[in-house]
Tab-separated table of C-alpha atoms and ligand atoms in Angstrom:
chain	number	residue	atom	x	y	z
A	28	UNK	CA	-7.190	-8.593	-1.888
A	29	UNK	CA	-8.798	-5.176	-2.044
A	30	UNK	CA	-12.543	-5.139	-2.117
A	31	UNK	CA	-14.207	-5.532	-5.474
A	32	UNK	CA	-16.186	-2.579	-6.702
A	33	UNK	CA	-19.101	-3.699	-8.748
A	34	UNK	CA	-19.370	-0.942	-11.309
A	35	UNK	CA	-22.022	-2.696	-13.305
A	36	UNK	CA	-24.006	-5.835	-12.865
A	37	UNK	CA	-23.950	-8.614	-15.399
A	38	UNK	CA	-20.790	-7.659	-17.294
A	39	UNK	CA	-17.556	-9.619	-17.345
A	40	UNK	CA	-15.955	-9.948	-13.972
A	41	UNK	CA	-13.266	-7.324	-13.729
A	42	UNK	CA	-11.846	-8.476	-10.463
A	43	UNK	CA	-8.244	-7.547	-10.998
A	44	UNK	CA	-6.491	-4.928	-8.928
A	45	UNK	CA	-3.822	-2.688	-10.416
A	46	UNK	CA	-1.090	-1.138	-8.310
A	47	UNK	CA	1.863	1.000	-9.248
A	48	UNK	CA	5.353	1.749	-8.120
A	49	UNK	CA	7.265	4.752	-9.405
A	50	UNK	CA	10.870	4.776	-10.530
A	51	UNK	CA	12.086	8.342	-10.187
A	52	UNK	CA	15.407	10.103	-10.461
A	53	UNK	CA	17.346	12.552	-12.544
A	54	UNK	CA	17.906	12.618	-16.272
A	55	UNK	CA	19.612	9.521	-17.666
A	56	UNK	CA	20.023	7.800	-14.317
A	57	UNK	CA	18.661	4.488	-15.590
A	58	UNK	CA	14.922	4.656	-14.910
A	59	UNK	CA	13.834	3.166	-18.220
A	60	UNK	CA	16.519	0.504	-17.999
A	61	UNK	CA	15.265	-0.547	-14.589
A	62	UNK	CA	11.645	-0.690	-15.740
A	63	UNK	CA	12.719	-2.817	-18.707
A	64	UNK	CA	14.779	-5.168	-16.572
A	65	UNK	CA	11.818	-6.372	-14.524
A	66	UNK	CA	8.879	-5.782	-16.846
A	67	UNK	CA	7.273	-8.743	-18.610
A	68	UNK	CA	6.803	-6.579	-21.690
A	69	UNK	CA	9.285	-4.206	-23.280
A	70	UNK	CA	8.674	-0.812	-21.680
A	71	UNK	CA	5.679	0.884	-23.242
A	72	UNK	CA	5.540	4.556	-23.803
A	73	UNK	CA	2.558	6.780	-23.452
A	74	UNK	CA	2.336	10.501	-23.799
A	75	UNK	CA	0.662	13.172	-21.829
A	76	UNK	CA	-0.102	16.451	-23.470
A	77	UNK	CA	1.319	19.523	-21.957
A	78	UNK	CA	-0.931	22.424	-22.765
A	79	UNK	CA	-0.337	26.061	-22.056
A	80	UNK	CA	-2.307	25.701	-18.850
A	81	UNK	CA	0.245	23.398	-17.340
A	82	UNK	CA	3.319	25.177	-18.635
A	83	UNK	CA	4.994	27.781	-16.491
A	84	UNK	CA	5.107	31.295	-17.884
A	85	UNK	CA	8.823	31.041	-18.540
A	86	UNK	CA	8.374	28.072	-20.805
A	87	UNK	CA	6.048	30.065	-23.000
A	88	UNK	CA	8.372	32.995	-23.504
A	89	UNK	CA	8.723	33.659	-27.208
A	90	UNK	CA	6.176	31.040	-28.182
A	91	UNK	CA	3.349	32.304	-30.329
A	92	UNK	CA	-0.186	31.281	-29.605
A	93	UNK	CA	-1.432	28.009	-28.257
A	94	UNK	CA	1.175	25.347	-27.788
A	95	UNK	CA	0.870	21.694	-27.109
A	96	UNK	CA	3.926	19.674	-26.314
A	97	UNK	CA	3.984	16.129	-25.145
A	98	UNK	CA	5.994	14.299	-22.571
A	99	UNK	CA	6.736	10.619	-22.897
A	100	UNK	CA	6.252	8.397	-19.939
A	101	UNK	CA	7.446	4.847	-19.944
A	102	UNK	CA	6.129	1.979	-17.967
A	103	UNK	CA	6.290	-1.770	-17.583
A	104	UNK	CA	3.973	-4.448	-16.328
A	105	UNK	CA	4.332	-7.393	-13.990
A	106	UNK	CA	1.277	-9.638	-13.941
A	107	UNK	CA	1.411	-11.176	-10.497
A	108	UNK	CA	-1.807	-13.130	-10.913
A	109	UNK	CA	-5.066	-12.838	-12.797
A	110	UNK	CA	-6.157	-10.635	-9.922
A	111	UNK	CA	-3.137	-8.468	-9.390
A	112	UNK	CA	-1.101	-6.383	-11.811
A	113	UNK	CA	1.879	-4.283	-10.833
A	114	UNK	CA	2.822	-1.350	-13.069
A	115	UNK	CA	6.179	0.370	-12.875
A	116	UNK	CA	6.331	3.952	-14.081
A	117	UNK	CA	9.534	5.727	-14.985
A	118	UNK	CA	8.939	9.256	-13.792
A	119	UNK	CA	10.492	12.103	-15.757
A	120	UNK	CA	12.747	13.899	-13.339
A	121	UNK	CA	12.893	17.340	-14.897
A	122	UNK	CA	11.093	20.130	-13.129
A	123	UNK	CA	9.030	21.092	-16.135
A	124	UNK	CA	7.212	17.773	-15.957
A	125	UNK	CA	6.110	18.149	-12.392
A	126	UNK	CA	2.548	18.836	-13.389
A	127	UNK	CA	2.364	15.104	-14.017
A	128	UNK	CA	3.818	14.008	-10.743
A	129	UNK	CA	0.649	14.399	-8.761
A	130	UNK	CA	-1.294	12.124	-11.027
A	131	UNK	CA	1.591	9.688	-11.157
A	132	UNK	CA	2.005	9.655	-7.420
A	133	UNK	CA	-1.694	9.401	-6.692
A	134	UNK	CA	-2.355	5.933	-5.333
A	135	UNK	CA	1.231	4.744	-5.823
A	136	UNK	CA	2.371	2.117	-3.344
A	137	UNK	CA	5.758	3.773	-3.163
A	138	UNK	CA	8.764	4.865	-5.147
A	139	UNK	CA	12.319	3.974	-5.987
A	140	UNK	CA	14.526	7.044	-6.245
A	141	UNK	CA	17.431	6.152	-8.486
A	142	UNK	CA	20.620	7.984	-7.733
A	143	UNK	CA	23.823	8.351	-9.709
A	144	UNK	CA	26.734	9.120	-7.413
A	145	UNK	CA	28.378	11.242	-10.091
A	146	UNK	CA	25.401	13.584	-10.015
A	147	UNK	CA	23.739	13.012	-6.682
A	148	UNK	CA	22.009	16.362	-6.728
A	149	UNK	CA	19.887	15.294	-9.676
A	150	UNK	CA	17.763	13.173	-7.376
A	151	UNK	CA	17.145	15.885	-4.761
A	152	UNK	CA	13.851	16.987	-6.336
A	153	UNK	CA	12.508	13.428	-6.316
A	154	UNK	CA	13.469	12.908	-2.683
A	155	UNK	CA	11.835	16.220	-1.751
A	156	UNK	CA	8.674	15.334	-3.601
A	157	UNK	CA	8.136	11.965	-1.939
A	158	UNK	CA	9.134	13.213	1.501
A	159	UNK	CA	6.651	16.051	1.324
A	160	UNK	CA	3.803	13.773	0.288
A	161	UNK	CA	4.641	11.050	2.750
A	162	UNK	CA	4.983	8.558	-0.061
A	163	UNK	CA	7.230	5.680	0.988
A	164	UNK	CA	10.448	5.615	-1.013
A	165	UNK	CA	13.843	4.004	-0.957
A	166	UNK	CA	17.026	5.188	-2.621
A	167	UNK	CA	18.741	2.854	-5.060
A	168	UNK	CA	22.194	3.888	-6.172
A	169	UNK	CA	22.797	2.813	-9.751
A	170	UNK	CA	26.405	1.738	-9.959
A	171	UNK	CA	27.440	2.892	-13.396
A	172	UNK	CA	30.747	1.277	-14.343
A	173	UNK	CA	33.643	3.445	-13.447
A	174	UNK	CA	31.558	5.667	-11.201
A	175	UNK	CA	33.018	6.359	-7.811
A	176	UNK	CA	31.496	3.936	-5.414
A	177	UNK	CA	30.097	5.523	-2.325
A	178	UNK	CA	28.843	3.623	0.646
A	179	UNK	CA	25.107	3.858	1.247
A	180	UNK	CA	25.719	5.791	4.454
A	181	UNK	CA	27.685	8.426	2.562
A	182	UNK	CA	24.806	8.748	0.129
A	183	UNK	CA	22.405	9.054	3.040
A	184	UNK	CA	24.403	11.923	4.471
A	185	UNK	CA	24.602	13.688	1.152
A	186	UNK	CA	20.864	13.335	0.604
A	187	UNK	CA	19.962	13.983	4.235
A	188	UNK	CA	17.287	11.314	4.206
A	189	UNK	CA	15.869	9.730	7.319
A	190	UNK	CA	17.763	6.825	8.869
A	191	UNK	CA	14.807	4.536	8.301
A	192	UNK	CA	14.834	5.002	4.535
A	193	UNK	CA	16.629	2.036	2.968
A	194	UNK	CA	19.517	2.926	0.672
A	195	UNK	CA	20.915	0.165	-1.503
A	196	UNK	CA	23.343	-0.220	-4.351
A	197	UNK	CA	22.075	-1.706	-7.587
A	198	UNK	CA	22.784	-2.322	-11.239
A	199	UNK	CA	19.680	-1.391	-13.182
A	200	UNK	CA	20.710	-3.610	-16.090
A	201	UNK	CA	20.482	-6.725	-13.938
A	202	UNK	CA	17.067	-8.220	-13.441
A	203	UNK	CA	18.007	-9.816	-10.118
A	204	UNK	CA	19.340	-6.532	-8.829
A	205	UNK	CA	16.157	-4.687	-9.806
A	206	UNK	CA	14.078	-7.411	-8.216
A	207	UNK	CA	16.024	-6.889	-5.012
A	208	UNK	CA	15.331	-3.168	-5.167
A	209	UNK	CA	11.591	-3.788	-5.512
A	210	UNK	CA	11.591	-6.313	-2.680
A	211	UNK	CA	13.400	-3.848	-0.427
A	212	UNK	CA	10.824	-1.189	-1.238
A	213	UNK	CA	7.813	-3.445	-0.687
A	214	UNK	CA	9.180	-4.797	2.576
A	215	UNK	CA	9.773	-1.241	3.690
A	216	UNK	CA	6.196	-0.275	2.788
A	217	UNK	CA	4.875	-3.256	4.733
A	218	UNK	CA	6.969	-2.263	7.739
A	219	UNK	CA	5.655	1.290	7.492
A	220	UNK	CA	2.010	0.344	7.062
A	221	UNK	CA	1.079	0.253	10.772
A	222	UNK	CA	2.573	3.701	11.299
A	223	UNK	CA	0.744	5.110	8.287
A	224	UNK	CA	-2.474	3.386	9.315
A	225	UNK	CA	-2.372	5.203	12.633
A	226	UNK	CA	-2.593	8.447	10.724
A	227	UNK	CA	-5.349	7.894	8.249
A	228	UNK	CA	-6.381	11.507	8.070
A	229	UNK	CA	-6.223	13.302	4.709
A	230	UNK	CA	-3.258	15.169	6.156
A	231	UNK	CA	-1.171	12.148	5.249
A	232	UNK	CA	-1.275	13.051	1.613
A	233	UNK	CA	-0.977	16.800	1.811
A	234	UNK	CA	2.405	18.418	1.859
B	23	UNK	CA	-21.895	8.312	-27.557
B	24	UNK	CA	-22.260	11.905	-26.478
B	25	UNK	CA	-23.418	12.750	-23.030
B	26	UNK	CA	-23.956	16.393	-23.766
B	27	UNK	CA	-21.981	18.147	-21.071
B	28	UNK	CA	-18.525	18.057	-22.607
B	29	UNK	CA	-16.384	21.111	-22.773
B	30	UNK	CA	-15.498	22.210	-26.288
B	31	UNK	CA	-12.614	24.157	-27.630
B	32	UNK	CA	-13.829	27.473	-28.822
B	33	UNK	CA	-13.510	28.301	-32.488
B	34	UNK	CA	-10.698	30.747	-31.853
B	35	UNK	CA	-8.465	27.962	-30.591
B	36	UNK	CA	-7.362	27.329	-34.157
B	37	UNK	CA	-7.175	24.166	-36.193
B	38	UNK	CA	-7.662	21.019	-34.209
B	39	UNK	CA	-4.890	18.491	-34.270
B	40	UNK	CA	-6.107	15.053	-35.172
B	41	UNK	CA	-6.295	13.606	-31.666
B	42	UNK	CA	-8.507	16.466	-30.609
B	43	UNK	CA	-10.662	16.063	-33.675
B	44	UNK	CA	-11.090	12.435	-32.706
B	45	UNK	CA	-12.536	13.414	-29.379
B	46	UNK	CA	-14.599	16.135	-31.030
B	47	UNK	CA	-12.569	18.768	-29.300
B	48	UNK	CA	-13.283	17.618	-25.812
B	49	UNK	CA	-10.355	17.672	-23.466
B	50	UNK	CA	-11.641	15.883	-20.423
B	51	UNK	CA	-13.784	12.880	-19.773
B	52	UNK	CA	-17.374	13.778	-19.211
B	53	UNK	CA	-18.019	11.682	-16.187
B	54	UNK	CA	-15.732	8.872	-15.302
B	55	UNK	CA	-12.637	9.230	-13.274
B	56	UNK	CA	-9.978	7.340	-15.121
B	57	UNK	CA	-6.373	7.387	-14.160
B	58	UNK	CA	-3.341	5.773	-15.719
B	59	UNK	CA	-3.738	2.407	-14.040
B	60	UNK	CA	-7.493	2.190	-14.061
B	61	UNK	CA	-8.250	-1.196	-15.622
B	62	UNK	CA	-10.760	-1.338	-18.445
B	63	UNK	CA	-12.283	-4.270	-20.274
B	64	UNK	CA	-14.826	-4.708	-23.064
B	65	UNK	CA	-18.184	-6.026	-21.944
B	66	UNK	CA	-18.809	-8.122	-25.059
B	67	UNK	CA	-16.552	-10.298	-27.178
B	68	UNK	CA	-18.028	-9.167	-30.492
B	69	UNK	CA	-17.257	-5.694	-31.669
B	70	UNK	CA	-19.885	-3.732	-33.539
B	71	UNK	CA	-17.696	-2.317	-36.280
B	72	UNK	CA	-20.605	-1.103	-38.373
B	73	UNK	CA	-21.963	1.577	-36.126
B	74	UNK	CA	-18.868	2.362	-34.087
B	75	UNK	CA	-16.157	4.765	-35.132
B	76	UNK	CA	-12.910	2.936	-35.924
B	77	UNK	CA	-11.118	4.278	-32.844
B	78	UNK	CA	-13.829	2.949	-30.582
B	79	UNK	CA	-13.891	-0.413	-32.338
B	80	UNK	CA	-10.139	-0.665	-32.071
B	81	UNK	CA	-10.226	-0.023	-28.334
B	82	UNK	CA	-12.876	-2.696	-27.864
B	83	UNK	CA	-10.804	-5.206	-29.825
B	84	UNK	CA	-7.757	-4.368	-27.741
B	85	UNK	CA	-9.589	-4.586	-24.453
B	86	UNK	CA	-10.870	-8.121	-24.635
B	87	UNK	CA	-8.696	-8.653	-21.570
B	88	UNK	CA	-8.232	-6.092	-18.827
B	89	UNK	CA	-5.723	-3.384	-19.715
B	90	UNK	CA	-4.771	-0.204	-17.949
B	91	UNK	CA	-5.596	3.167	-19.456
B	92	UNK	CA	-1.850	3.705	-19.909
B	93	UNK	CA	-1.533	0.477	-21.914
B	94	UNK	CA	-4.420	1.417	-24.187
B	95	UNK	CA	-2.752	4.771	-24.754
B	96	UNK	CA	0.594	3.160	-25.548
B	97	UNK	CA	-0.875	0.502	-27.840
B	98	UNK	CA	-2.947	2.959	-29.822
B	99	UNK	CA	-0.189	5.539	-29.772
B	100	UNK	CA	-2.612	8.185	-28.605
B	101	UNK	CA	-2.038	10.635	-25.750
B	102	UNK	CA	-3.547	9.768	-22.387
B	103	UNK	CA	-5.950	12.691	-22.423
B	104	UNK	CA	-7.431	11.514	-25.705
B	105	UNK	CA	-7.674	7.884	-24.664
B	106	UNK	CA	-9.411	8.857	-21.445
B	107	UNK	CA	-12.114	10.665	-23.399
B	108	UNK	CA	-12.640	7.769	-25.811
B	109	UNK	CA	-12.763	5.281	-22.940
B	110	UNK	CA	-15.261	7.396	-21.008
B	111	UNK	CA	-17.508	7.409	-24.029
B	112	UNK	CA	-17.350	3.624	-24.233
B	113	UNK	CA	-17.960	3.276	-20.500
B	114	UNK	CA	-20.849	5.740	-20.485
B	115	UNK	CA	-22.512	3.891	-23.322
B	116	UNK	CA	-22.097	0.500	-21.706
B	117	UNK	CA	-19.500	-1.020	-24.032
B	118	UNK	CA	-16.846	-1.208	-21.349
B	119	UNK	CA	-16.511	-1.432	-17.612
B	120	UNK	CA	-13.702	-0.118	-15.516
B	121	UNK	CA	-12.106	-0.845	-12.223
B	122	UNK	CA	-10.467	2.038	-10.428
B	123	UNK	CA	-7.169	1.274	-8.704
B	124	UNK	CA	-7.429	0.712	-4.975
B	125	UNK	CA	-7.204	3.947	-3.135
B	126	UNK	CA	-9.932	4.311	-0.553
B	127	UNK	CA	-7.275	5.165	1.975
B	128	UNK	CA	-3.662	6.124	1.574
B	129	UNK	CA	-2.729	2.956	3.345
B	130	UNK	CA	-2.674	-0.105	1.139
B	131	UNK	CA	-4.185	-3.300	2.386
B	132	UNK	CA	-1.718	-5.573	4.159
B	133	UNK	CA	-2.781	-8.637	2.182
B	134	UNK	CA	-2.410	-6.741	-1.042
B	135	UNK	CA	1.132	-5.690	-0.154
B	136	UNK	CA	1.993	-9.236	0.817
B	137	UNK	CA	0.653	-10.485	-2.514
B	138	UNK	CA	2.792	-7.936	-4.357
B	139	UNK	CA	5.837	-8.979	-2.344
B	140	UNK	CA	5.268	-12.678	-3.038
B	141	UNK	CA	4.692	-11.942	-6.700
B	142	UNK	CA	7.945	-10.034	-7.087
B	143	UNK	CA	9.816	-12.778	-5.201
B	144	UNK	CA	8.594	-15.284	-7.763
B	145	UNK	CA	9.905	-13.271	-10.714
C	316	LIG	N1	27.358	1.497	-18.096
C	316	LIG	C1	26.152	1.612	-17.602
C	316	LIG	N2	25.231	2.204	-18.358
C	316	LIG	C2	23.994	2.337	-17.867
C	316	LIG	C3	23.644	1.886	-16.582
C	316	LIG	N3	22.349	2.195	-16.352
C	316	LIG	C4	21.911	2.797	-17.452
C	316	LIG	N4	22.891	2.891	-18.363
C	316	LIG	C5	22.800	3.553	-19.663
C	316	LIG	O1	22.539	4.903	-19.415
C	316	LIG	C6	21.663	5.424	-20.381
C	316	LIG	C7	20.440	6.046	-19.734
C	316	LIG	O2	19.643	5.037	-19.158
C	316	LIG	P1	18.057	5.154	-19.160
C	316	LIG	O3	17.537	3.909	-18.547
C	316	LIG	O4	17.540	5.530	-20.474
C	316	LIG	O5	17.888	6.358	-18.161
C	316	LIG	P2	16.577	7.172	-17.836
C	316	LIG	O6	16.676	7.530	-16.396
C	316	LIG	O7	15.357	6.456	-18.263
C	316	LIG	O8	16.802	8.445	-18.732
C	316	LIG	P3	15.754	9.610	-19.084
C	316	LIG	O9	14.412	8.961	-19.227
C	316	LIG	O10	16.280	10.176	-20.347
C	316	LIG	O11	15.842	10.570	-17.948
C	316	LIG	C8	21.292	4.275	-21.298
C	316	LIG	O12	22.115	4.350	-22.434
C	316	LIG	C9	21.645	3.057	-20.475
C	316	LIG	O13	21.995	1.961	-21.278
C	316	LIG	C10	24.660	1.250	-15.802
C	316	LIG	O14	24.454	0.808	-14.677
C	316	LIG	N5	25.904	1.142	-16.354
C	317	LIG	MG1	13.779	7.092	-19.514
């Protein structure tokens, strides 16, 4: 278990650790469905405000004055024990939400990039993001019914991801399948840990 | 509840929407670094509803067990930025404590990862 920070003496013992895994991918690829399939609670939704400071100039064209829009972010929870809680965050894939990605990615154990073989390109930005930050990720291909089934190796070629990155097929509506995706990711992170540990410098997180 | 060094919207910013009014116009927590999965919990079981503003009292009622900042935001249906300000107030004034997510290094603890793996296997 990670070391316990004692923020204050004498209060209730807050000795739980929270960790998070991101579920990223293009629009409508099944992120929320996957979060819901493994979460112990129905996916919750929280919003982050997008103020003019975080909006690109283009987005403000034609908008008068100060604007505040919000972006919904959904997440689920898996209470592993009284000391360990795993949160899964569905990460909005559209470029205009990227201002949130840094906070989302900060401290994440790793990420699942969901891919839809009918629109493989929609997961390119997610793959780029995690590769650049050295955040461990795997690719899970959501097999929508009727979608052309590609072999993982074909997907790997199309995405040009490293040979070591696991690529698996899944059905985000099936709990067992989603569980398998998470296990694959966590095992991959564990396998990577020694390599990452050898490079503890801050450079690990910079792009 | 006020620590005095908050940033305020200037008057020219126009009418405040309700969430901003609730945080008295402040847009970022005064001191504490809270992120989405920072866990927070109320220090005491009884909630002083007489002197506390309703939003604060509601948070304290909700946080009788550890919840993440994101969960508080979702449950109260308030944006994260607003919830972070309210929570910082409660932390600064000793009503709540928080536990930042592990992050000292980029590399998660091996035992922690193993515990996550075992936990997901048991699902
Ligand atoms: N037939 C089929 N439908 C699916 C599958 N996965 C997801 N869907 C449906 O596809 C739609 C989009 O799924 P979501 O889980 O909302 O996708 P999302 O990635 O969260 O979407 P956004 O948050 O809008 O980007 C929903 O109506 C799902 O029910 C699948 O494997 N097969
Ligand atoms: Mg969604």
